[in-house]
Structures are given as C-alpha cells and as structure tokens.
Coordinates of C-alpha atoms and ligand atoms in Angstrom, one line a residue:
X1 CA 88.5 103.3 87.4
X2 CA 87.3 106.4 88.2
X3 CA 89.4 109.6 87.4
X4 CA 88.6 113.2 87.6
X5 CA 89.1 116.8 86.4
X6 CA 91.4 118.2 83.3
X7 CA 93.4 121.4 84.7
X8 CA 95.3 122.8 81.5
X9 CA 96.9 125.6 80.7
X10 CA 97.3 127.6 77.9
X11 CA 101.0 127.8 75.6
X12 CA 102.5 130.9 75.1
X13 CA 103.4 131.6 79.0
X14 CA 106.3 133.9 79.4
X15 CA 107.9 132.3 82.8
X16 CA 109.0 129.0 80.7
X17 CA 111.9 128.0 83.1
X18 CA 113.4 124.9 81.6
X19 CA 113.9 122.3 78.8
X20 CA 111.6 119.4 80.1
X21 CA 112.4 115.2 79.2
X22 CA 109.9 115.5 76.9
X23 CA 111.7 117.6 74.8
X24 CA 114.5 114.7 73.8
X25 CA 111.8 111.9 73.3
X26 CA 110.9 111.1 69.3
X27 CA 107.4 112.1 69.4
X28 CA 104.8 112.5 66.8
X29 CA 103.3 115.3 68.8
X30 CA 106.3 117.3 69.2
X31 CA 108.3 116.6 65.7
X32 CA 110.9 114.3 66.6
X33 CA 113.6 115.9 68.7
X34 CA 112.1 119.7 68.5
X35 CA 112.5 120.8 72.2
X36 CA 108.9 121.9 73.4
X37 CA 108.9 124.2 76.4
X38 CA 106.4 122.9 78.9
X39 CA 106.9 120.0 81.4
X40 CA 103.8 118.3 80.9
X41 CA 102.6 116.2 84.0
X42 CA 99.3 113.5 83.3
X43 CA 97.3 112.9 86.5
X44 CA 95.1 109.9 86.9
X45 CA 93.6 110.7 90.7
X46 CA 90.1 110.4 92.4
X47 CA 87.8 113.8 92.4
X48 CA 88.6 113.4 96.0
X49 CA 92.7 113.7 95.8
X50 CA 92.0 116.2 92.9
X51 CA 90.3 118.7 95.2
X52 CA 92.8 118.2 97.6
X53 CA 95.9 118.2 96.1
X54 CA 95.4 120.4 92.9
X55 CA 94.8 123.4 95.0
X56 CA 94.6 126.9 93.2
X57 CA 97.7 127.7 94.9
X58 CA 100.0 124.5 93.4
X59 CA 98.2 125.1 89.9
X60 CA 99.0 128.7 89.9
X61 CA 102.7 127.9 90.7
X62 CA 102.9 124.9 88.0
X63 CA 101.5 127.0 85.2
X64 CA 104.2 130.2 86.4
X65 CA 107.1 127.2 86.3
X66 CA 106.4 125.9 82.9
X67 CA 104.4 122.7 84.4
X68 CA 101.2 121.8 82.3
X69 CA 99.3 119.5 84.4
X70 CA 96.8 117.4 82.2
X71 CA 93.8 115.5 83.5
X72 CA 94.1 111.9 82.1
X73 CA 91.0 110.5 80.2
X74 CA 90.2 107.0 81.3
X75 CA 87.9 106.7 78.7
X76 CA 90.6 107.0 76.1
X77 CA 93.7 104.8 75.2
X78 CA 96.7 106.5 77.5
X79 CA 99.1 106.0 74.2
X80 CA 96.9 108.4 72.8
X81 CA 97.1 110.8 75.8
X82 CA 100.5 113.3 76.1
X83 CA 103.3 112.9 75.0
X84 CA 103.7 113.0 78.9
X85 CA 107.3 113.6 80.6
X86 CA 105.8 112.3 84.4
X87 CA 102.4 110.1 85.2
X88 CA 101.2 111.2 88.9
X89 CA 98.5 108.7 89.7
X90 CA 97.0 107.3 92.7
X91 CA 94.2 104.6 91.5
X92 CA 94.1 101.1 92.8
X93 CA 92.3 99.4 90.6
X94 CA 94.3 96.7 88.9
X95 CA 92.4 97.5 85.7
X96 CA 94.5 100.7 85.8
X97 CA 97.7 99.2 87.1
X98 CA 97.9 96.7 83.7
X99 CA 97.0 100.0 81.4
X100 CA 100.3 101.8 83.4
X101 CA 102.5 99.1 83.3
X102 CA 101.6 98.4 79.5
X103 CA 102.0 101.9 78.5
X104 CA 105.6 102.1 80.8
X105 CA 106.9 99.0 78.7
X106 CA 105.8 101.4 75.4
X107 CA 107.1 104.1 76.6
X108 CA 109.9 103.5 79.2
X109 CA 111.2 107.7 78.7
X110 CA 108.0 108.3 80.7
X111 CA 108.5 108.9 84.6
X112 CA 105.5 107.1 86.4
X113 CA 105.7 108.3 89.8
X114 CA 105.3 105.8 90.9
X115 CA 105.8 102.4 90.0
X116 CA 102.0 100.2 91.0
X117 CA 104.2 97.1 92.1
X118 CA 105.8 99.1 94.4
X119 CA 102.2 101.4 95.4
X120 CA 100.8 97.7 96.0
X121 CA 103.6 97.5 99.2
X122 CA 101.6 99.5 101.0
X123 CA 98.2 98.9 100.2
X124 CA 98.5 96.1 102.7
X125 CA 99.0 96.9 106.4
X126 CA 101.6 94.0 106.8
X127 CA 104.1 94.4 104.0
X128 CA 103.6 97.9 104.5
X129 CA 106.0 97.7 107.8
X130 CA 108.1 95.3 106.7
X131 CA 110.7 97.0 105.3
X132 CA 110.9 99.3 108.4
X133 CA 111.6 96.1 110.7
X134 CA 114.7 95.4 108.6
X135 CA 116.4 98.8 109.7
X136 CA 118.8 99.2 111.5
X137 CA 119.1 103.2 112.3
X138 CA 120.2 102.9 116.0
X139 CA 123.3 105.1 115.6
X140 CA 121.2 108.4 113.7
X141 CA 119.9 109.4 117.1
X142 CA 117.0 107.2 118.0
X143 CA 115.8 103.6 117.9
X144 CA 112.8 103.0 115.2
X145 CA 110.7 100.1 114.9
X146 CA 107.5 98.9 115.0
X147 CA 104.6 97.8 117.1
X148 CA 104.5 94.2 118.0
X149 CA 101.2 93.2 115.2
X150 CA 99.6 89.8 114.3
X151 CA 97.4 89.1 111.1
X152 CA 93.8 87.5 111.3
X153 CA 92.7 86.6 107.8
X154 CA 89.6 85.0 109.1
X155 CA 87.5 83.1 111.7
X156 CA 87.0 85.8 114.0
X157 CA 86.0 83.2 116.9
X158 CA 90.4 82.3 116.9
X159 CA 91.2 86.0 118.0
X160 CA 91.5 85.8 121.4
X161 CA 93.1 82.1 121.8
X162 CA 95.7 83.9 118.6
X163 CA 95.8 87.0 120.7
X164 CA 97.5 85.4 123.7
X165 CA 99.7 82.7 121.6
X166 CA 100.9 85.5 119.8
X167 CA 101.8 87.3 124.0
X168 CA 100.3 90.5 122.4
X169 CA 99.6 92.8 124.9
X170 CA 95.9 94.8 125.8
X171 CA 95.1 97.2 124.0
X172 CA 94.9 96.8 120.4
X173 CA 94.6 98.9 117.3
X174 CA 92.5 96.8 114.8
X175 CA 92.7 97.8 111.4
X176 CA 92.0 96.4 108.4
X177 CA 94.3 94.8 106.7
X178 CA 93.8 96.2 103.1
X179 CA 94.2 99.8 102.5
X180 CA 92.1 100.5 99.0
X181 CA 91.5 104.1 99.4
X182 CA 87.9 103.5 100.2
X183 CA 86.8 105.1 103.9
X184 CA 86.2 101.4 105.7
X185 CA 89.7 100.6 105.2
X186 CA 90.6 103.3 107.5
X187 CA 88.2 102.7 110.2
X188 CA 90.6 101.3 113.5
X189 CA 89.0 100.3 116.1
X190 CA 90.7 100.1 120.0
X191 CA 90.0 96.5 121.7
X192 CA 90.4 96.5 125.4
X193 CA 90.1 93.1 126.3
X194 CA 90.8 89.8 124.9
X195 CA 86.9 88.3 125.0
X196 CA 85.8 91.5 122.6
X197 CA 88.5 90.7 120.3
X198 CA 86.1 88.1 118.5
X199 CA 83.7 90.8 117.7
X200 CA 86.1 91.8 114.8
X201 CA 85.9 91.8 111.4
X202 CA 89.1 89.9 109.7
X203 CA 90.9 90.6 107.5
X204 CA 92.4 92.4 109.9
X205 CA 95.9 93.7 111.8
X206 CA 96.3 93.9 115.5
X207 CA 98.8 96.1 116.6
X208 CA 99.7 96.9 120.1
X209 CA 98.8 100.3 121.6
X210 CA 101.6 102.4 122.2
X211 CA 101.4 105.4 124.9
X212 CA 102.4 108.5 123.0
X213 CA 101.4 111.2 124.6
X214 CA 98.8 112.0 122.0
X215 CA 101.0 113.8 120.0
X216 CA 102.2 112.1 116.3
X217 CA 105.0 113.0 113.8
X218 CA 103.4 112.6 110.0
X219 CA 107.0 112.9 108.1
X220 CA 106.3 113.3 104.2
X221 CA 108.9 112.5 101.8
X222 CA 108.7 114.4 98.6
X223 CA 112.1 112.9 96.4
X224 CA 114.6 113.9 98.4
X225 CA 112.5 116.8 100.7
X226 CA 111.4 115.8 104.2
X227 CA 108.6 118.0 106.2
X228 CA 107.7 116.8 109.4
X229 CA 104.3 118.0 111.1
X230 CA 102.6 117.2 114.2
X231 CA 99.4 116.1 114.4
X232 CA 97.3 115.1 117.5
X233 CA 96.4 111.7 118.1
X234 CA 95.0 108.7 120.2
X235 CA 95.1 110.1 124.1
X236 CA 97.5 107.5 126.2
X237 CA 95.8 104.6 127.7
X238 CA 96.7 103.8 131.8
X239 CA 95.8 101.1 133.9
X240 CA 92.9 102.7 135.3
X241 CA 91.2 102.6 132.0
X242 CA 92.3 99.4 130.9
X243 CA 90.6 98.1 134.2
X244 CA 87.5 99.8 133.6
X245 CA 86.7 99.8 130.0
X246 CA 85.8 96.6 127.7
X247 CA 84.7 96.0 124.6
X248 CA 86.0 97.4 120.8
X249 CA 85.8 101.3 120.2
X250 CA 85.9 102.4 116.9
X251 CA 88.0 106.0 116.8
X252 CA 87.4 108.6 114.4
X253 CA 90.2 109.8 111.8
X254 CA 91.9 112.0 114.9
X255 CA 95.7 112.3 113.6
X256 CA 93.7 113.1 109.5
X257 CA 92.4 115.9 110.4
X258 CA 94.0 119.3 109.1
X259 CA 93.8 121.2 112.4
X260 CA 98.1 120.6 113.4
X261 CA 99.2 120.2 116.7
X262 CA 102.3 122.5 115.4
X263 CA 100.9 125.5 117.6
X264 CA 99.7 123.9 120.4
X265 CA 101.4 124.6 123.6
X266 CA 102.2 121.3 124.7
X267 CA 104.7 119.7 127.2
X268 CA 108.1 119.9 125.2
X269 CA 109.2 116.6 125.7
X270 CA 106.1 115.3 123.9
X271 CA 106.6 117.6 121.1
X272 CA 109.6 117.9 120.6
X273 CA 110.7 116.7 116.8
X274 CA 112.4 113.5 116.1
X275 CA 116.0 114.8 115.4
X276 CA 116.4 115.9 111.7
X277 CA 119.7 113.2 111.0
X278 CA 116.9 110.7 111.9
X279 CA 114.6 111.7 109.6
X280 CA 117.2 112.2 106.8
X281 CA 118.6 108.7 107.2
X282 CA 114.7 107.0 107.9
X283 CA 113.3 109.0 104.0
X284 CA 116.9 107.7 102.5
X285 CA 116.1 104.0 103.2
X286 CA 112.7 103.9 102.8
X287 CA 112.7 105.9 99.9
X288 CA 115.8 103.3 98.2
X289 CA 113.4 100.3 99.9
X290 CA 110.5 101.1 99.4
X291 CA 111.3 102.5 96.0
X292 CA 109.0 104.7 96.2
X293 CA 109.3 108.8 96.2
X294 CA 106.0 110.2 97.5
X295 CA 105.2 109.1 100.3
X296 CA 104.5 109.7 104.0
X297 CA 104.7 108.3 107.7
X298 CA 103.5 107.8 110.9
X299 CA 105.5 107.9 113.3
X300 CA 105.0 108.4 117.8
X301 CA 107.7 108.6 120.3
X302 CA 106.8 105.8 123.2
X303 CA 106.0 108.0 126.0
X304 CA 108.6 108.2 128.8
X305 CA 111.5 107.6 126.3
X306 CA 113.9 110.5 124.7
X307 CA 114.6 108.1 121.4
X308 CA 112.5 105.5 120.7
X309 CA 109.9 105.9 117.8
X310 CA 107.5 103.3 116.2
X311 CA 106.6 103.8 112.4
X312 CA 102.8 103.0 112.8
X313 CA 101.6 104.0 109.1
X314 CA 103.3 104.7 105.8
X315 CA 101.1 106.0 103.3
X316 CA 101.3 106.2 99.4
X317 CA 100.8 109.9 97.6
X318 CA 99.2 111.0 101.0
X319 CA 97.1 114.5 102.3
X320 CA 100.5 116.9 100.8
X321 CA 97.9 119.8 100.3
X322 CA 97.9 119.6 104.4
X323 CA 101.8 120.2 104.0
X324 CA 102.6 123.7 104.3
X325 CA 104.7 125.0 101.2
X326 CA 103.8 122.1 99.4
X327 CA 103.3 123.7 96.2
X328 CA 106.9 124.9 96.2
X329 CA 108.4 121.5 96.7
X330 CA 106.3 119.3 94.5
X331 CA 106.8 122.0 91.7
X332 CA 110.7 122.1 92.5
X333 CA 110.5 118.0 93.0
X334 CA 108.7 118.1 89.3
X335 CA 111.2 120.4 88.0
X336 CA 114.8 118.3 89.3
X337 CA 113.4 114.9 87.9
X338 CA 113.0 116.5 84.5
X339 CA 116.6 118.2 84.7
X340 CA 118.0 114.9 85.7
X341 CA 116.7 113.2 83.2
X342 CA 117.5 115.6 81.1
X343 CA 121.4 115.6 82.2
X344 CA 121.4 111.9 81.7
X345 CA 120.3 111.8 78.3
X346 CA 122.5 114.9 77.4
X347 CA 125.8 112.5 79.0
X348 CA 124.2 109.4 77.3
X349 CA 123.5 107.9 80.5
Ligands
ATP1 N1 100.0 101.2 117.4 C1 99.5 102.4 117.7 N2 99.7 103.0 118.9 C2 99.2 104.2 119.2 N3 98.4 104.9 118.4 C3 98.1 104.4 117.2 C4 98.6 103.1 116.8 N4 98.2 102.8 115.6 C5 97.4 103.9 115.2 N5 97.3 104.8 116.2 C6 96.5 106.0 116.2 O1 95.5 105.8 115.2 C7 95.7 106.7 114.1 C8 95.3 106.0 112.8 O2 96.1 104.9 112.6 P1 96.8 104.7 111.2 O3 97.6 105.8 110.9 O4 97.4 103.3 111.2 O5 95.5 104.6 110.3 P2 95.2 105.1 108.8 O6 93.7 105.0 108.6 O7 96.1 104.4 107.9 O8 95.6 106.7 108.9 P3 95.9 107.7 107.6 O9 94.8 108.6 107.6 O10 97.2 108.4 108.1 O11 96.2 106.9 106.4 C9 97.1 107.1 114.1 O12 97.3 108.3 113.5 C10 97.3 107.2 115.6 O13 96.8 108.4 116.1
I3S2 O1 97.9 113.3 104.8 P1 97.5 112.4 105.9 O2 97.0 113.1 107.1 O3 98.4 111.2 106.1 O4 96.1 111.6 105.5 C1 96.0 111.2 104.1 C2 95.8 109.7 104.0 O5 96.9 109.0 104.5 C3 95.6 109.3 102.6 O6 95.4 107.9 102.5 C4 94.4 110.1 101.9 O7 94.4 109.9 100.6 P2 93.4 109.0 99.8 O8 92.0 109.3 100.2 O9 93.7 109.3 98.3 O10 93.8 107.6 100.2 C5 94.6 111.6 102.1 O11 93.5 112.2 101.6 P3 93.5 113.7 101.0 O12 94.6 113.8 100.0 O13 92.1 113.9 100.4 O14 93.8 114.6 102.2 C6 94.8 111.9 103.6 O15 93.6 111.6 104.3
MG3 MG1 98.0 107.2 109.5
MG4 MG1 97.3 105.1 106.5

C-alpha cells in the first residue's frame, strides 16, 4: 500500500463555517460529545492522485471552509488515526480494502467515500458496464447503451474463431480487462482485422469501435453535481482505412489529456452536449446503482445520430483536478454530507 503526503492545517482559523459529524460522535479525542469546529477529511491516495487532486487551489478553499484534510499514515493503525468525519481513498490493494472495511465495522459514524465493494465494480472492464446495460433511459432525450464487447480470459490463439462466433464487428478496442490504477491497464490497443486479433494479450475486453466524430463527453458526478467536458478522442474509422490497414495499434491516452476540446471550433452537431435531463437522470441511476458518489464517464454520440450515446468508460475517483471549479464542488460536496449527517442524527434518524 503506498500512500502519500500529510496536508494539515492549523486550528484557530476564523472562517469555521459549520458543525461537522464529528462533532456528535463519542470520541476520546474530542471529549465525548464537545462539538469541535473542523470537518476533518483522512486521505489514503497515491503521490500521483495527491498532486493532482490536492491542488493549492482545493486546499486553500478547504482550510477557508473549515475542512482539515489529513494525510493517512499507512504505517500506523487507522483506529489510531482521526477521529475522521469522511475517508477519501483511492488504493486498490486488498491489504487496504480489509483495514477500511474493518475500521467502517468499528466505526460505522465514519463516511468512507466510498465503499471498496462497490470501487471493486469498476475495477473490472466487464462489470463496470453492466449496470448501464440494465437502463432503460429512452424517454430523458437519448438512447444510452453500450458497445457490443466479448471477454478473453486467455488462449490468445481462440480470438479470432471467438471474434466471429461472438458477430463482433472490425474494428476493436482491446483493453485490458483489469483496471488497477497501474499505467498497463490503460493501454487500448485498435485491432483491424480478425487474423491480428491473436496477437493480444488476454485478459482482455474487445469492444466494438464506434464512429464518434472524435469528440467525447467525460460527465463527472460529484454527489449529486454533474459537469460535463469535452475531450478529443479516437478519429472515426471509414472503409477506406479498414481496407488498407491491418494489424493491432496501440493508441496513446488521447481523450486523458488535459488540453479540452471545450474551445475548439468544431462542427456543432459533433459537439453539441448530451441534453442536461439526460445527464441528470444517467448520474441519478448510476450513482443509486452503482452506489457509488464520485465518479466519472465516458460517454460518445454514434456519429450520424442526434440521440444515441454509448457509455464506453466509467471511472472511480477520476482526473477532478481537470474539472473546472472543482474545488468549489468537492468542498460544497464535503460540506452537505456532513450537514446531512448532521440533520439526521439531530432528528434521530
Ligand atoms: N468503443 C469505443 N469506440 C470508440 N472509441 C473508443 C471506444 N473505447 C474507447 N475509445 C477511445 O479510447 C479512449 C480510451 O478508452 P477508455 O476510456 O475505455 O480507456 P481508459 O484507459 O479506461 O481511459 P481513462 O483514462 O478515461 O480511464 C476513449 O477515451 C476513447 O477516445
Ligand atoms: O479524469 P480522466 O480524464 O477521466 O482520467 C483519469 C483516469 O480515468 C483515472 O483513472 C486517473 O486516476 P488514477 O491514476 O488514480 O487511476 C486520473 O489520474 P489523475 O487524477 O492523476 O489525473 C485520470 O487519468
Ligand atoms: Mg476513459
Ligand atoms: Mg477508465
């Protein structure tokens, strides 16, 4: 388990803004039910999602709304650790999982955003989209589904006889099937033709290539806020080059990178937004399905069509320092799950 970084503030701020959870939970550390004045938030990220996410900006706005964010010590006990009103964590291992889930049993006041059963959902391309191909959304304004995909857990020799049982059509995104946070499991490759297919490396997904205009919607969901962004991607693939090209292509991390594509002066009906009831009613179930509250997706609008989107990619605690404003929402997000909780335990709930 490797975590990183403690980011503290100092007590005695004078923009305190609220009563956090932490105040109504019988602590050692705070004297029983003595209401301390800080939301205290522990982090358990990589140095990587530490430099981008705990921007100078988000900690600047934490510490002015009375939200102490504290670097969690791996080397420690966590019951040692806090009191904590929220866990924010994004760590795979399931080392760390067993430590959360043991110290949520202890300590069940403690928000863990979020749970590691439901992280683990989409840690796997395969169960990640499943929950989407159960919606039905096709009266909010647009059709949603997803690619046609097959599964090859091994043998990479059975690809192309799978391929065609499966009536998959050319091309296909391979990617593999486990997503662990590690840079391999985000390297997709673009097969052209069935023969190359058994130059893959299972575990694996193949998912049919959908035209797009090379234009993607990344929709991140923090609680109950929805941003959408657009972000360039794969170019569209014709006849001509399917004719011409063979072989597996590995493609760089095109729709990752933080240049948007919010300013670019493209051909409106390619960038024009999925419509906002859409995107309302898509975060509602998949937040309530997936159970999940930070999260974002992928999404393209098949090319040619007004309304008809595939979800290609959902992704847990993902790039939100690429979000613009995101310091004001995951502060106010912080803020309304404490005064929540906080109204619950005040009604008895
Ligand atoms: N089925 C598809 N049809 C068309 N383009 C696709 C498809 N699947 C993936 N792509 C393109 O490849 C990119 C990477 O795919 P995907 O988002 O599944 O990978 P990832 O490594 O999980 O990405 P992220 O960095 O968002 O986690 C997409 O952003 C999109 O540009
Ligand atoms: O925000 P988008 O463009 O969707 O891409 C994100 C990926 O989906 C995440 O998986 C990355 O986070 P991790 O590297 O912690 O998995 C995340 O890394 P980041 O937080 O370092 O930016 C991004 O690469
Ligand atoms: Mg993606
Ligand atoms: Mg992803």
């Amino acid at each position: 388990m490797r975590l990183h970084g403690e980011v503290s503030f100092d007590e005695g701020e004078e923009e305190v803004v609220m009563v956090p959870a932490a105040a109504l939970s019988s602590s050692p550390l705070n004297g029983g039910a003595v209401p301390v004045t800080r939301l205290v938030v522990g982090y358990a990220l990589t140095k990587k999602k530490v430099k981008s996410f705990l921007q100078p900006k988000l900690l600047l706005l934490a510490r002015k709304k009375g939200i102490n964010l504290v670097a969690i010590d791996d080397t420690r006990p966590l019951a040692e650790q806090g009191p904590f009103d929220v866990i924010l964590h994004k760590i795979t291992s399931k080392e760390w999982q067993q430590v959360l889930e043991d110290y949520h049993e202890e300590h069940p006041e403690v928000t863990v955003l979020d749970p590691p059963n439901a992280i683990n959902h989409l840690n796997n391309r395969q169960s990640m989209l499943a929950e989407v191909s159960d919606l039905n959304l096709s009266s909010f304004y647009g059709e949603v589904c997803t690619p046609r995909q097959l599964v090859i857990m091994r043998d990479p020799s059975s690809i192309p006889t799978a391929v065609a049982m499966a009536g998959l059509t050319l091309p296909l995104v391979a990617k593999p099937l486990v997503v662990d946070g590690t840079s391999k499991s985000h390297e997709l490759s673009l097969a052209y033709d069935e023969a190359s297919l058994s130059m893959l490396d299972p575990p694996l997904v193949l998912q049919e290539f959908v035209n797009h205009g090379g234009i993607l919607f990344k929709v991140y969901i923090i609680g109950e806020t929805i941003q959408v962004v657009r972000r360039f991607s794969l170019p569209d693939v014709n006849t001509y080059d399917l004719l011409n090209n063979v072989g597996v292509y590995r493609f760089p991390r095109v729709s990752c990178a933080a240049a948007s594509a919010d300013h670019a002066d493209l051909d409106p009906h390619i960038s024009e937004l999925p419509p906002r009831p859409l995107l309302e009613k898509l975060g509602k179930e998949l937040r309530g399905r997936l159970g999940l509250r930070l999260f974002n997706i992928d999404m393209i609008r098949e090319l040619g069509t007004k309304d008809r989107y595939y979800i290609i990619d959902i992704n847990y605690f993902p790039g939100f320092g690429k979000m613009p404003g995101y310091e004001h929402i995951f502060t106010d997000f912080l803020l309304n799950l404490a005064q929540s909780k906080y109204k619950k335990c005040l009604s008895g709930g």
